[in-house]
């Protein structure tokens, strides 16, 4: 019991303050976004607006917060307990994954081709961070998303095959899901009738052999 209390105290001391994360200034990131503002923006975004600046700023802020919390996780602590940003992500995993989807084509000769957008790249990076946390609650939430995150990443690759940054992010997500994720997440990643983009398969083949 004493050891558990000591580990819990160490985790609390190491956990970054969520307010400091969101109010800190970053040379390349949005400034002044509160946790509530960032999460509210993402919850009200849709496939049609996920390429916009507001969604990109919010996704970037949440990514930095989640990464800071993952970096501060203390080995040996209760894996079911999550700090604030990671807990929010586990609760809203389905909503986050849905923002990777492209808007439905409106049809017609004047239809505008969907834009990838920085927000979707940041969301892919966020999902990699969540998988790398190796927390059962997060893995279960991601495994429950349909289609699974890696499937959505592969679909994006089909539409934006020339986007090198997307290829890197999608490859990282597939690798993390298959090689570092839970059994449920691996099974969800491999399920369904879809196929990974050829570049993902080729890059991962040596590791999966």
Coordinates of C-alpha atoms in Angstrom, one line a residue:
X1 CA 0.0 0.0 0.0
X2 CA 2.8 2.4 0.9
X3 CA 4.5 1.6 -2.4
X4 CA 1.3 2.4 -4.3
X5 CA 0.9 5.7 -2.5
X6 CA 4.5 6.6 -3.2
X7 CA 4.0 5.8 -6.9
X8 CA 0.8 7.8 -7.1
X9 CA 2.4 10.8 -5.4
X10 CA 5.3 10.6 -7.9
X11 CA 2.9 10.5 -10.8
X12 CA 1.0 13.5 -9.5
X13 CA 4.2 15.5 -9.1
X14 CA 5.4 14.6 -12.6
X15 CA 2.2 15.2 -14.4
X16 CA 2.3 18.5 -16.3
X17 CA -0.2 21.2 -15.4
X18 CA -2.9 21.3 -18.1
X19 CA -3.3 25.1 -17.8
X20 CA 0.4 25.7 -18.3
X21 CA 0.5 23.5 -21.4
X22 CA -2.3 25.4 -23.1
X23 CA -1.2 28.9 -22.1
X24 CA 2.5 28.5 -22.9
X25 CA 3.8 30.3 -25.9
X26 CA 5.2 28.2 -28.7
X27 CA 7.1 29.5 -31.7
X28 CA 5.3 27.3 -34.2
X29 CA 2.0 26.7 -32.5
X30 CA -1.2 28.6 -31.6
X31 CA -1.0 30.8 -28.5
X32 CA -3.6 31.3 -25.7
X33 CA -5.9 28.3 -26.4
X34 CA -7.4 27.0 -23.2
X35 CA -8.2 23.3 -22.8
X36 CA -11.9 24.0 -23.0
X37 CA -11.5 26.1 -26.1
X38 CA -9.4 23.5 -27.9
X39 CA -11.6 20.6 -27.0
X40 CA -14.8 22.5 -27.8
X41 CA -13.5 23.4 -31.2
X42 CA -12.7 19.8 -32.0
X43 CA -16.1 18.6 -30.8
X44 CA -18.0 21.1 -32.9
X45 CA -15.8 20.5 -36.0
X46 CA -16.9 18.2 -38.8
X47 CA -15.5 16.5 -41.9
X48 CA -16.4 19.6 -43.8
X49 CA -14.5 22.0 -41.5
X50 CA -11.7 19.8 -40.2
X51 CA -9.2 21.3 -42.8
X52 CA -9.7 24.8 -41.3
X53 CA -7.3 26.9 -39.3
X54 CA -9.4 26.7 -36.1
X55 CA -9.5 22.9 -36.1
X56 CA -5.7 22.8 -36.9
X57 CA -4.9 25.1 -33.9
X58 CA -7.1 23.1 -31.6
X59 CA -5.6 19.7 -32.8
X60 CA -2.1 21.1 -32.4
X61 CA -2.8 22.3 -28.9
X62 CA -4.4 19.0 -27.9
X63 CA -1.5 17.1 -29.5
X64 CA 1.1 19.0 -27.4
X65 CA -0.9 18.5 -24.2
X66 CA -1.3 14.8 -24.8
X67 CA 2.3 14.3 -25.7
X68 CA 3.4 16.1 -22.5
X69 CA 1.2 13.9 -20.4
X70 CA 2.5 10.7 -22.1
X71 CA 6.1 11.9 -21.6
X72 CA 5.3 12.4 -17.9
X73 CA 3.6 9.0 -17.3
X74 CA 5.4 7.1 -14.5
X75 CA 6.0 3.4 -15.0
X76 CA 4.2 1.2 -12.4
X77 CA 1.3 3.5 -11.8
X78 CA -2.3 2.4 -12.3
X79 CA -2.7 2.1 -16.1
X80 CA -6.4 2.7 -15.9
X81 CA -5.9 6.2 -14.5
X82 CA -5.3 8.9 -17.1
X83 CA -4.4 12.6 -16.8
X84 CA -6.9 15.2 -18.1
X85 CA -6.0 15.4 -21.8
X86 CA -5.6 11.7 -22.3
X87 CA -8.8 11.0 -20.5
X88 CA -10.6 13.5 -22.7
X89 CA -9.2 11.8 -25.8
X90 CA -10.3 8.3 -24.6
X91 CA -13.8 9.6 -24.0
X92 CA -14.0 11.3 -27.3
X93 CA -11.9 8.9 -29.5
X94 CA -14.8 8.3 -31.9
X95 CA -15.2 12.1 -32.5
X96 CA -11.5 12.5 -33.0
X97 CA -11.3 9.6 -35.5
X98 CA -14.3 10.9 -37.4
X99 CA -12.5 14.2 -38.2
X100 CA -10.1 12.1 -40.3
X101 CA -12.9 11.4 -42.7
X102 CA -13.2 13.4 -45.9
X103 CA -16.5 15.2 -46.6
X104 CA -18.9 13.4 -48.9
X105 CA -18.6 14.5 -52.5
X106 CA -21.4 16.8 -53.5
X107 CA -21.3 15.6 -57.1
X108 CA -21.6 17.7 -60.2
X109 CA -19.0 19.2 -62.6
X110 CA -18.2 22.0 -60.2
X111 CA -17.5 19.8 -57.2
X112 CA -14.4 21.0 -55.2
X113 CA -11.8 18.3 -54.4
X114 CA -11.5 17.8 -50.6
X115 CA -8.5 19.4 -48.8
X116 CA -6.3 17.3 -46.5
X117 CA -5.6 20.2 -44.1
X118 CA -3.1 20.5 -41.2
X119 CA -5.7 19.5 -38.7
X120 CA -5.9 15.9 -40.1
X121 CA -2.1 15.6 -40.0
X122 CA -2.1 16.7 -36.4
X123 CA -4.9 14.3 -35.5
X124 CA -2.9 11.5 -37.0
X125 CA 0.0 12.4 -34.9
X126 CA -2.3 12.7 -31.9
X127 CA -3.5 9.1 -32.5
X128 CA 0.0 7.9 -32.7
X129 CA 0.7 9.5 -29.3
X130 CA -2.4 7.9 -27.8
X131 CA -1.4 4.4 -29.0
X132 CA 2.2 4.9 -27.7
X133 CA 0.8 5.7 -24.2
X134 CA 0.0 1.9 -24.0
X135 CA -2.9 2.5 -21.7
X136 CA -5.8 -0.1 -21.9
X137 CA -8.5 2.6 -21.6
X138 CA -7.1 4.5 -24.6
X139 CA -6.4 1.3 -26.7
X140 CA -10.0 0.0 -26.1
X141 CA -11.5 3.4 -27.1
X142 CA -9.4 3.5 -30.3
X143 CA -10.2 -0.2 -31.1
X144 CA -13.9 0.6 -30.8
X145 CA -13.8 3.2 -33.5
X146 CA -15.3 2.0 -36.8
X147 CA -13.6 2.2 -39.2
X148 CA -10.4 1.9 -37.1
X149 CA -7.9 4.8 -37.1
X150 CA -5.4 3.0 -39.4
X151 CA -8.1 2.3 -41.9
X152 CA -9.0 6.0 -42.0
X153 CA -5.4 6.8 -42.5
X154 CA -5.2 4.4 -45.4
X155 CA -8.2 6.0 -47.0
X156 CA -6.6 9.5 -46.7
X157 CA -3.5 8.0 -48.5
X158 CA -5.7 6.9 -51.4
X159 CA -6.8 10.5 -51.9
X160 CA -3.5 12.2 -51.2
X161 CA -0.9 9.7 -52.4
X162 CA 1.6 12.5 -53.1
X163 CA 1.5 14.0 -49.6
X164 CA 4.8 13.0 -48.0
X165 CA 3.9 14.3 -44.6
X166 CA 0.7 12.3 -44.6
X167 CA 2.6 9.2 -45.6
X168 CA 4.9 9.6 -42.6
X169 CA 2.0 10.2 -40.2
X170 CA -0.1 7.3 -41.6
X171 CA 2.9 5.0 -41.5
X172 CA 3.6 5.9 -37.9
X173 CA 0.0 5.2 -37.0
X174 CA -0.2 1.8 -38.7
X175 CA 3.1 0.8 -37.2
X176 CA 2.1 1.8 -33.7
X177 CA -1.3 0.1 -34.0
X178 CA 0.1 -3.2 -35.3
X179 CA 3.4 -3.4 -33.4
X180 CA 2.8 -1.4 -30.2
X181 CA -0.9 -1.5 -29.7
X182 CA -3.0 -3.8 -27.6
X183 CA -4.4 -7.1 -29.0
X184 CA -7.8 -5.5 -29.4
X185 CA -6.4 -2.6 -31.4
X186 CA -4.3 -4.9 -33.6
X187 CA -7.3 -7.0 -34.4
X188 CA -9.4 -3.9 -35.1
X189 CA -6.6 -2.6 -37.4
X190 CA -6.5 -5.8 -39.4
X191 CA -10.2 -6.3 -39.6
X192 CA -12.6 -5.3 -42.4
X193 CA -12.5 -5.5 -46.1
X194 CA -10.2 -2.5 -46.8
X195 CA -6.5 -2.8 -47.7
X196 CA -3.6 -0.6 -46.6
X197 CA -2.1 1.7 -49.2
X198 CA 0.7 0.1 -51.1
X199 CA 3.3 2.4 -49.7
X200 CA 2.4 1.5 -46.2
X201 CA 2.5 -2.2 -46.9
X202 CA 5.9 -1.9 -48.6
X203 CA 7.4 0.2 -45.8
X204 CA 6.1 -2.1 -43.0
X205 CA 6.8 -5.5 -44.7
X206 CA 10.3 -6.0 -43.2
X207 CA 9.0 -5.3 -39.7
X208 CA 5.9 -7.5 -40.1
X209 CA 7.7 -10.5 -41.7

